[in-house]
C-alpha positions as a printed NumPy array, in Angstrom:
array([[-100.615,  -47.312,   14.652],
       [-102.066,  -45.133,   17.502],
       [-100.734,  -47.669,   19.478],
       [ -97.407,  -47.453,   18.308],
       [ -97.004,  -43.458,   18.474],
       [ -98.34 ,  -44.117,   21.876],
       [ -95.969,  -46.366,   22.911],
       [ -93.253,  -44.209,   21.176],
       [ -94.261,  -41.423,   23.314],
       [ -93.87 ,  -43.072,   26.421],
       [ -90.45 ,  -44.132,   25.497],
       [ -89.347,  -41.019,   24.809],
       [ -90.584,  -39.48 ,   28.259],
       [ -88.911,  -42.522,   29.672],
       [ -85.773,  -41.781,   28.189],
       [ -85.848,  -37.92 ,   29.092],
       [ -86.805,  -38.88 ,   32.601],
       [ -84.301,  -41.072,   33.098],
       [ -81.768,  -38.674,   31.658],
       [ -82.903,  -35.941,   33.985],
       [ -82.884,  -38.281,   36.691],
       [ -79.111,  -39.29 ,   35.84 ],
       [ -78.138,  -35.462,   35.799],
       [ -79.465,  -34.955,   38.951],
       [ -77.639,  -37.933,   40.383],
       [ -74.51 ,  -36.788,   38.625],
       [ -75.039,  -33.406,   39.586],
       [ -75.417,  -34.502,   43.359],
       [ -72.257,  -36.929,   43.075],
       [ -70.595,  -34.017,   42.047],
       [ -71.417,  -31.542,   44.855],
       [ -70.919,  -34.243,   46.727],
       [ -67.123,  -35.   ,   45.596],
       [ -66.665,  -31.37 ,   45.382],
       [ -67.587,  -30.882,   49.088],
       [ -65.239,  -33.546,   50.037],
       [ -62.469,  -32.532,   48.251],
       [ -63.001,  -28.682,   49.757],
       [ -62.91 ,  -30.145,   53.265],
       [ -60.104,  -32.543,   52.814],
       [ -57.436,  -32.405,   55.174],
       [ -54.632,  -30.597,   53.804],
       [ -51.498,  -33.193,   53.623],
       [ -48.106,  -31.291,   53.285],
       [ -46.702,  -32.643,   50.094],
       [ -43.405,  -31.18 ,   50.434],
       [ -40.685,  -33.552,   52.564],
       [ -38.235,  -30.397,   52.976],
       [ -40.74 ,  -28.079,   54.725],
       [ -41.575,  -28.971,   58.405],
       [ -43.008,  -26.401,   61.12 ],
       [ -39.682,  -25.597,   62.661],
       [ -38.672,  -22.955,   59.481],
       [ -40.048,  -19.72 ,   59.55 ],
       [ -41.153,  -20.078,   56.155],
       [ -43.297,  -22.893,   56.879],
       [ -46.967,  -20.767,   56.902],
       [ -46.219,  -18.958,   54.173],
       [ -45.313,  -22.206,   52.131],
       [ -47.777,  -24.457,   53.587],
       [ -50.704,  -21.479,   53.211],
       [ -49.944,  -21.065,   49.08 ],
       [ -49.669,  -25.01 ,   48.907],
       [ -53.109,  -25.057,   50.134],
       [ -54.55 ,  -22.611,   48.133],
       [ -52.883,  -24.372,   45.051],
       [ -50.699,  -21.466,   44.244],
       [ -47.505,  -23.799,   44.464],
       [ -47.263,  -27.025,   42.392],
       [ -47.526,  -30.127,   44.34 ],
       [ -43.822,  -31.653,   44.336],
       [ -41.583,  -33.884,   46.476],
       [ -39.461,  -31.131,   47.715],
       [ -39.973,  -27.465,   47.705],
       [ -36.15 ,  -26.53 ,   47.954],
       [ -37.   ,  -23.605,   49.752],
       [ -33.222,  -22.078,   50.392],
       [ -32.802,  -22.449,   46.485],
       [ -32.677,  -19.397,   44.485],
       [ -36.113,  -18.615,   42.641],
       [ -36.416,  -18.178,   38.987],
       [ -38.252,  -15.732,   36.844],
       [ -40.379,  -18.552,   35.34 ],
       [ -41.696,  -20.063,   38.905],
       [ -42.176,  -16.402,   39.916],
       [ -44.938,  -15.687,   36.845],
       [ -46.423,  -19.268,   37.26 ],
       [ -46.943,  -18.859,   40.957],
       [ -48.998,  -15.457,   40.159],
       [ -50.691,  -16.732,   37.14 ],
       [ -51.946,  -19.558,   39.273],
       [ -52.998,  -17.156,   42.005],
       [ -54.83 ,  -15.299,   39.138],
       [ -56.536,  -18.107,   38.048],
       [ -57.36 ,  -19.508,   41.557],
       [ -57.717,  -17.478,   44.546],
       [ -58.085,  -13.841,   42.543],
       [ -60.121,  -15.798,   39.651],
       [ -63.17 ,  -13.698,   40.742],
       [ -61.471,  -10.467,   41.04 ],
       [ -62.427,   -7.219,   39.033],
       [ -58.908,   -6.704,   37.762],
       [ -57.232,   -4.543,   35.074],
       [ -57.869,   -5.871,   31.418],
       [ -54.579,   -6.003,   29.342],
       [ -54.46 ,   -3.71 ,   26.19 ],
       [ -56.046,   -5.073,   23.138],
       [ -53.611,   -6.654,   20.205],
       [ -50.739,   -7.424,   22.772],
       [ -48.379,   -9.315,   20.597],
       [ -46.664,  -12.159,   22.659],
       [ -43.158,  -12.711,   21.092],
       [ -42.289,  -16.542,   19.937],
       [ -39.804,  -16.539,   22.751],
       [ -37.408,  -19.573,   21.843],
       [ -37.09 ,  -20.561,   25.504],
       [ -40.717,  -20.908,   26.382],
       [ -42.364,  -23.422,   23.96 ],
       [ -45.645,  -24.006,   23.976],
       [ -44.954,  -27.577,   25.604],
       [ -43.129,  -25.986,   28.457],
       [ -44.952,  -25.476,   31.945],
       [ -44.386,  -21.873,   31.851],
       [ -46.079,  -21.252,   28.139],
       [ -49.105,  -20.324,   29.815],
       [ -47.882,  -18.167,   32.619],
       [ -45.205,  -16.023,   30.226],
       [ -48.098,  -15.158,   27.878],
       [ -50.357,  -14.292,   30.37 ],
       [ -47.454,  -12.08 ,   32.18 ],
       [ -46.624,  -10.565,   28.988],
       [ -49.887,   -9.778,   28.105],
       [ -50.334,   -8.03 ,   31.695],
       [ -47.152,   -6.059,   31.555],
       [ -45.869,   -7.764,   34.634],
       [ -42.652,   -8.928,   32.993],
       [ -41.052,   -8.994,   29.547],
       [ -38.421,  -10.955,   27.792],
       [ -34.833,  -10.462,   28.712],
       [ -34.46 ,   -9.609,   24.702],
       [ -36.791,  -10.068,   21.717],
       [ -36.475,  -13.862,   21.354],
       [ -35.402,  -15.182,   25.579],
       [ -37.615,  -14.627,   28.425],
       [ -35.126,  -16.254,   30.583],
       [ -37.303,  -18.863,   32.975],
       [ -34.325,  -20.352,   34.459],
       [ -32.897,  -16.886,   35.222],
       [ -32.455,  -16.157,   39.054],
       [ -34.779,  -13.227,   40.533],
       [ -33.282,  -10.221,   42.306],
       [ -35.007,   -8.36 ,   45.123],
       [ -35.483,   -5.043,   43.056],
       [ -37.249,   -7.565,   40.612],
       [ -39.087,   -9.247,   42.814],
       [ -40.948,   -5.95 ,   44.207],
       [ -41.287,   -4.847,   40.645],
       [ -43.147,   -7.92 ,   39.555],
       [ -45.37 ,   -8.039,   42.724],
       [ -46.204,   -4.37 ,   42.401],
       [ -47.136,   -4.421,   38.76 ],
       [ -49.519,   -7.628,   40.163],
       [ -50.891,   -5.887,   42.741],
       [ -52.068,   -3.012,   40.604],
       [ -53.632,   -5.052,   37.958],
       [ -55.458,   -7.343,   40.569],
       [ -56.684,   -3.74 ,   42.16 ],
       [ -55.584,   -4.49 ,   45.411],
       [ -55.478,   -1.632,   48.279],
       [ -52.209,   -2.311,   50.154],
       [ -52.385,   -0.171,   53.552],
       [ -48.996,    1.742,   54.266],
       [ -47.721,    0.826,   57.576],
       [ -44.532,    2.148,   57.294],
       [ -42.941,    5.751,   56.143],
       [ -40.704,    5.636,   52.983],
       [ -36.893,    5.034,   54.08 ],
       [ -34.066,    5.813,   52.287],
       [ -31.57 ,    2.756,   52.537],
       [ -28.042,    2.784,   52.582],
       [ -28.11 ,    1.584,   48.796],
       [ -31.156,    3.236,   47.495],
       [ -29.105,    4.848,   45.092],
       [ -28.187,    1.421,   44.049],
       [ -31.557,    0.359,   42.986],
       [ -32.104,    0.117,   39.177],
       [ -34.418,    3.068,   38.178],
       [ -37.32 ,    0.984,   36.68 ],
       [ -37.373,   -0.86 ,   40.368],
       [ -37.485,    2.262,   42.774],
       [ -41.214,    2.788,   42.815],
       [ -41.952,   -0.608,   43.238],
       [ -39.305,   -1.147,   45.809],
       [ -40.739,    1.728,   47.726],
       [ -44.299,    0.211,   47.387],
       [ -43.406,   -2.741,   48.662],
       [ -41.156,   -1.437,   51.234],
       [ -43.63 ,    0.623,   52.703],
       [ -46.996,   -2.012,   52.487],
       [ -44.343,   -4.585,   54.721],
       [ -44.493,   -6.444,   51.737],
       [ -40.587,   -6.813,   51.38 ],
       [ -38.834,   -5.145,   53.946],
       [ -35.053,   -4.195,   54.179],
       [ -32.482,   -5.328,   56.553],
       [ -31.484,   -4.204,   60.113],
       [ -28.126,   -2.435,   59.06 ],
       [ -30.131,   -0.207,   56.738],
       [ -29.426,   -1.932,   53.28 ],
       [ -32.042,   -3.147,   50.845],
       [ -29.437,   -5.048,   48.997],
       [ -31.422,   -4.834,   45.536],
       [ -29.116,   -7.034,   43.347],
       [ -29.182,   -9.851,   45.731],
       [ -31.104,  -13.13 ,   44.772],
       [ -34.217,  -14.189,   46.667],
       [ -34.873,  -17.776,   47.87 ],
       [ -37.649,  -19.673,   47.269],
       [ -38.942,  -19.316,   50.38 ],
       [ -38.309,  -15.623,   50.623],
       [ -40.565,  -15.368,   47.695],
       [ -43.529,  -17.226,   48.902],
       [ -43.337,  -15.086,   51.736],
       [ -43.925,  -12.453,   49.729],
       [ -46.879,  -14.025,   47.547],
       [ -48.476,  -15.029,   50.782],
       [ -48.23 ,  -11.475,   52.021],
       [ -50.141,  -10.171,   48.411],
       [ -52.547,  -13.25 ,   48.861],
       [ -53.714,  -12.026,   52.536],
       [ -53.667,   -8.526,   51.501],
       [ -56.731,   -9.165,   49.372],
       [ -58.459,  -10.647,   52.167],
       [ -57.571,   -7.591,   54.641],
       [ -60.835,   -5.338,   55.306],
       [ -59.691,   -1.641,   54.982],
       [ -60.28 ,    0.464,   57.856],
       [ -61.138,    4.102,   57.002],
       [ -59.235,    6.762,   56.832],
       [ -55.618,    4.857,   56.575],
       [ -53.231,    5.321,   53.976],
       [ -53.225,    3.331,   50.76 ],
       [ -50.011,    2.521,   49.014],
       [ -49.889,    4.141,   45.411],
       [ -49.168,    1.268,   42.942],
       [ -49.417,    3.561,   39.907],
       [ -46.138,    3.004,   37.902],
       [ -43.123,    5.46 ,   38.99 ],
       [ -45.431,    7.022,   41.418],
       [ -42.476,    6.976,   44.043],
       [ -39.84 ,    7.624,   41.624],
       [ -39.489,   11.563,   42.544],
       [ -38.488,   10.274,   46.29 ],
       [ -35.202,    9.358,   45.023],
       [ -34.376,   12.689,   43.587],
       [ -33.962,   14.15 ,   46.981],
       [ -31.791,   10.883,   48.305],
       [ -28.038,   11.716,   48.613],
       [ -25.748,    8.964,   48.418],
       [ -24.821,    7.896,   52.336],
       [ -21.146,    7.801,   52.57 ],
       [ -19.385,    4.684,   53.009],
       [ -15.833,    3.975,   53.786],
       [ -14.672,    0.518,   53.41 ],
       [ -11.539,    0.781,   55.305],
       [ -12.287,    0.671,   59.272],
       [ -10.279,    2.829,   60.944],
       [  -9.188,    2.589,   64.71 ],
       [ -11.587,    2.998,   67.622],
       [ -11.279,    5.508,   70.763],
       [ -11.219,    2.411,   72.644],
       [ -10.96 ,   -1.654,   71.945],
       [ -14.38 ,   -3.23 ,   71.33 ],
       [ -16.24 ,   -6.079,   73.602],
       [ -14.806,   -9.404,   73.205],
       [ -18.687,  -10.677,   73.33 ],
       [ -18.887,   -8.868,   69.763],
       [ -16.868,  -12.002,   68.293],
       [ -19.549,  -13.963,   69.572],
       [ -21.444,  -13.823,   66.226],
       [ -18.567,  -13.777,   64.248],
       [ -16.733,  -16.731,   61.371],
       [ -13.376,  -16.344,   60.549],
       [ -12.623,  -17.86 ,   57.143],
       [  -9.191,  -18.255,   56.227],
       [  -6.27 ,  -20.569,   55.422],
       [  -3.09 ,  -21.759,   57.044],
       [  -2.521,  -18.466,   58.407],
       [  -5.591,  -18.445,   59.746],
       [  -5.316,  -21.394,   61.552],
       [  -2.638,  -19.906,   64.089],
       [  -5.316,  -17.354,   64.988],
       [  -7.795,  -20.167,   65.569],
       [  -5.222,  -22.1  ,   67.499],
       [  -4.55 ,  -19.184,   69.687],
       [  -8.271,  -17.976,   70.215],
       [  -8.965,  -21.697,   71.01 ],
       [  -6.824,  -21.965,   74.011],
       [  -7.487,  -18.521,   75.297],
       [ -10.88 ,  -17.256,   74.466],
       [  -9.639,  -14.307,   73.312],
       [ -12.285,  -13.696,   70.976],
       [ -14.733,  -15.27 ,   72.794],
       [ -17.336,  -17.666,   71.287],
       [ -15.994,  -16.731,   67.494],
       [ -16.001,  -19.785,   65.04 ],
       [ -13.453,  -20.599,   62.445],
       [ -13.744,  -22.443,   59.044],
       [  -9.948,  -22.986,   58.15 ],
       [  -7.842,  -25.236,   55.961],
       [  -4.451,  -25.387,   54.722],
       [  -3.671,  -24.56 ,   51.31 ],
       [  -7.134,  -22.651,   50.946],
       [  -7.884,  -20.429,   48.207],
       [ -11.008,  -19.021,   46.701],
       [  -9.887,  -20.862,   43.377],
       [  -9.843,  -24.119,   44.872],
       [ -12.825,  -23.477,   47.017],
       [ -15.063,  -23.095,   44.191],
       [ -13.641,  -26.173,   42.41 ],
       [ -14.173,  -28.31 ,   45.763],
       [ -10.515,  -29.246,   45.891],
       [ -10.103,  -27.61 ,   49.718],
       [ -12.797,  -26.708,   52.131],
       [ -12.78 ,  -26.766,   55.71 ],
       [ -14.524,  -29.122,   57.649],
       [ -17.704,  -28.354,   59.434],
       [ -18.864,  -29.646,   61.842],
       [ -15.216,  -29.986,   63.29 ],
       [ -14.478,  -33.791,   63.337],
       [ -17.513,  -34.724,   61.312],
       [ -15.362,  -35.481,   57.984],
       [ -17.996,  -33.409,   56.042],
       [ -17.005,  -30.268,   53.793],
       [ -19.83 ,  -28.707,   52.604],
       [ -19.498,  -25.748,   50.171],
       [ -18.477,  -22.526,   52.534],
       [ -21.671,  -20.763,   52.237],
       [ -23.582,  -23.649,   53.726],
       [ -20.834,  -23.873,   56.495],
       [ -21.548,  -20.067,   56.973],
       [ -24.918,  -20.766,   57.177],
       [ -24.502,  -23.643,   59.944],
       [ -22.486,  -21.281,   62.001],
       [ -25.219,  -18.949,   62.506],
       [ -23.023,  -16.063,   61.893],
       [ -24.145,  -12.302,   61.805],
       [ -20.364,  -11.152,   60.605],
       [ -17.62 ,  -12.97 ,   58.193],
       [ -14.253,  -11.791,   58.576],
       [ -12.437,  -13.488,   56.06 ],
       [  -8.545,  -13.651,   54.536],
       [  -7.894,  -15.694,   51.699],
       [  -5.221,  -14.998,   49.089],
       [  -2.024,  -16.429,   50.039],
       [  -2.54 ,  -19.461,   48.019],
       [  -4.024,  -17.624,   45.245],
       [  -1.869,  -14.39 ,   44.168],
       [   0.428,  -16.461,   41.84 ],
       [  -2.407,  -17.19 ,   39.451],
       [  -2.386,  -13.315,   39.296],
       [  -4.403,  -10.449,   41.315],
       [  -6.983,  -10.139,   38.664],
       [  -7.753,  -13.962,   38.909],
       [  -7.515,  -14.056,   42.185],
       [  -9.597,  -11.182,   43.298],
       [ -12.294,  -12.088,   40.963],
       [ -12.471,  -15.526,   42.512],
       [ -12.784,  -13.883,   45.844],
       [ -15.708,  -11.926,   44.827],
       [ -17.169,  -15.06 ,   43.691],
       [ -16.322,  -16.672,   47.163],
       [ -18.274,  -13.756,   48.936],
       [ -20.97 ,  -13.1  ,   46.91 ],
       [ -21.806,  -17.072,   47.251],
       [ -21.69 ,  -16.572,   50.951],
       [ -24.363,  -13.706,   50.818],
       [ -26.605,  -15.504,   48.394],
       [ -26.759,  -17.904,   50.838],
       [ -26.69 ,  -15.595,   53.744],
       [ -28.117,  -12.244,   52.669],
       [ -27.887,  -10.767,   56.072],
       [ -24.53 ,  -11.253,   57.195],
       [ -21.575,   -8.597,   57.004],
       [ -18.54 ,   -9.066,   55.416],
       [ -15.393,   -7.98 ,   56.747],
       [ -12.43 ,   -8.555,   54.637],
       [  -9.083,   -8.746,   56.228],
       [  -5.914,   -7.943,   53.937],
       [  -3.508,  -10.762,   53.329],
       [  -0.087,  -10.338,   55.839],
       [   3.459,   -9.98 ,   54.366],
       [   6.015,  -12.535,   54.342],
       [   9.076,  -11.732,   55.862],
       [  11.586,   -9.86 ,   53.647],
       [  13.961,  -12.952,   52.851],
       [  11.143,  -15.596,   52.431],
       [  12.232,  -18.774,   50.899],
       [   9.136,  -18.902,   49.158],
       [   8.997,  -15.714,   47.862],
       [   9.291,  -15.845,   43.929],
       [   8.308,  -13.85 ,   40.77 ],
       [   4.154,  -14.272,   41.286],
       [   4.232,  -14.843,   44.835],
       [   6.117,  -11.608,   47.196],
       [   5.528,   -8.892,   48.641],
       [   4.581,   -6.721,   45.935],
       [   1.955,   -8.621,   44.4  ],
       [   0.523,   -8.807,   48.   ],
       [   0.459,   -5.438,   48.084],
       [  -1.29 ,   -5.081,   44.905],
       [  -3.587,   -7.532,   45.322],
       [  -4.238,   -6.008,   48.722],
       [  -4.709,   -2.855,   47.163],
       [  -7.229,   -4.178,   44.361],
       [  -9.27 ,   -6.186,   47.464],
       [  -9.627,   -2.449,   49.503],
       [ -11.035,   -1.307,   45.941],
       [ -13.672,   -4.233,   45.387],
       [ -14.475,   -3.588,   49.055],
       [ -15.333,   -0.275,   48.458],
       [ -17.463,   -0.997,   45.471],
       [ -19.194,   -3.183,   47.139],
       [ -19.834,   -1.888,   50.715],
       [ -17.995,   -4.69 ,   52.155],
       [ -15.797,   -3.673,   55.308],
       [ -11.753,   -3.98 ,   54.763],
       [  -9.453,   -4.25 ,   57.652],
       [  -6.044,   -3.596,   56.867],
       [  -4.62 ,   -5.887,   59.216],
       [  -1.003,   -6.305,   57.391],
       [  -0.231,   -2.658,   59.024],
       [   0.472,   -4.309,   62.062],
       [   2.839,   -6.681,   60.942],
       [   4.973,   -5.073,   58.553],
       [   8.448,   -4.36 ,   59.5  ],
       [  10.796,   -1.251,   58.068],
       [  11.579,   -3.503,   55.211],
       [   7.901,   -4.01 ,   54.597],
       [   8.02 ,   -7.534,   55.117],
       [   6.441,   -9.615,   58.03 ],
       [   8.47 ,   -8.824,   61.582],
       [  10.745,  -11.729,   62.062],
       [   9.359,  -11.901,   65.62 ],
       [   6.441,  -12.769,   64.831],
       [   7.059,  -15.679,   62.224],
       [   6.97 ,  -19.17 ,   62.811],
       [   8.815,  -20.543,   60.181],
       [  11.15 ,  -18.006,   58.868],
       [  13.849,  -20.579,   57.63 ],
       [  11.082,  -22.599,   55.491],
       [   8.669,  -20.309,   54.503],
       [   8.355,  -16.818,   56.496],
       [   4.67 ,  -16.52 ,   56.687],
       [   3.137,  -17.892,   59.71 ],
       [   2.587,  -16.748,   63.084],
       [   3.799,  -17.263,   66.323],
       [   1.18 ,  -16.896,   69.408],
       [   3.02 ,  -13.32 ,   69.777],
       [   1.739,  -12.75 ,   66.376],
       [  -1.783,  -13.771,   66.788],
       [  -2.046,  -11.8  ,   70.287],
       [  -1.269,   -8.869,   68.194],
       [  -3.735,   -9.898,   65.978],
       [  -6.376,  -10.465,   68.403],
       [  -5.189,   -6.548,   69.643],
       [  -5.851,   -5.269,   66.405],
       [  -9.674,   -6.988,   65.589],
       [ -10.559,   -5.531,   68.914],
       [  -9.621,   -2.067,   68.464],
       [ -10.594,   -2.156,   64.742],
       [ -14.572,   -3.565,   65.32 ],
       [ -16.733,   -1.95 ,   62.368],
       [ -18.889,    1.055,   64.232],
       [ -21.872,    0.26 ,   62.232],
       [ -21.765,   -3.161,   63.443],
       [ -21.385,   -2.723,   67.468]])
């Protein structure tokens, strides 16, 4: 009996010994595997992200840190969404920032049952976390709207709250600045925008605007998140000023800001501007602008200005894709207008559309016009917009009718000037140069008096060029 007990004890000891050996070997293999994974060379998962992009470092470093999800494409120029932003910040909080001493959520925070973020959604955990931490709420009691696009002021607000929650210390590298549109920043976002501006996390534009309501692209959003990630690694020198991340910390600044006057209508200058200014411009227009294009191509009157023009093109048929300009010339390709503008590299967009749209009614024509311009600005947020008034028809134009005539053209132009004032776009009253005493297009400038009464001769194009040179917006020079 004692022999059996001894054998049984030995068997137990051997079992325990082998278990310990197995655990040691398993742990060793796990440590080796972890070390290999940590030292494994990173491979770019995105087919559309390359070293020639300005955002390459931001995107790749966030990918290495596993803040961005792996996917076949990153789509850097696509506008970013609310759901993705909280997902990235959640990944950073549970990844690179996991061990940080951070502010804890308030007790008894009840996350609403958002109808558009169910438990099987990829955003579910991130949205619940963001709501509990007070980073982002729903757009109403039952919707979070994860697919809604993010504006610049919204990104600043959420990122500033995240930095405060993580107890980050952001160095103040700039003084607070009033932008030309600071007073158009939503009240809830003002301190967040200022905190991001003075820390260099989100910058304004060289033209003095912040554009708070413009959407932010995925690569722009990646740049912001990367700067926050790097701020956590930055050693803070003694004596430097830090950004105050307290909610509402900079609201008082805005009480001292006064609205910066802006007049959309561009006045005549004291002298003509340089032709070289137009090297950075692109002109968008219909068949009327095609005469200007032909004249400038033959004479170089507007330097290296580019043109995106097509006959019968209007905002409405551009939105449907029915008529779009070819770009590059001779390629047969007709991309969306915002992509063509981006491809030209232009900094200033001159646009004259409406003659083929006004017949739909002034409200419809102007509404579609605004949509086209906003599409251009979303894709190209740094460009400046100069809207040119639609030029008149001859007083006896054969094409004049009840819906398209000089009265409706004048009403449309007035509406567009008001829209430009509201949106702080420049407005160029080109039509004033071509009106005769009867209010119609001066016949000497018209190339088709007997058929349409609206297109230009080269003499008319020459006068047009002269008007453009004398009416360059001073802020753009």
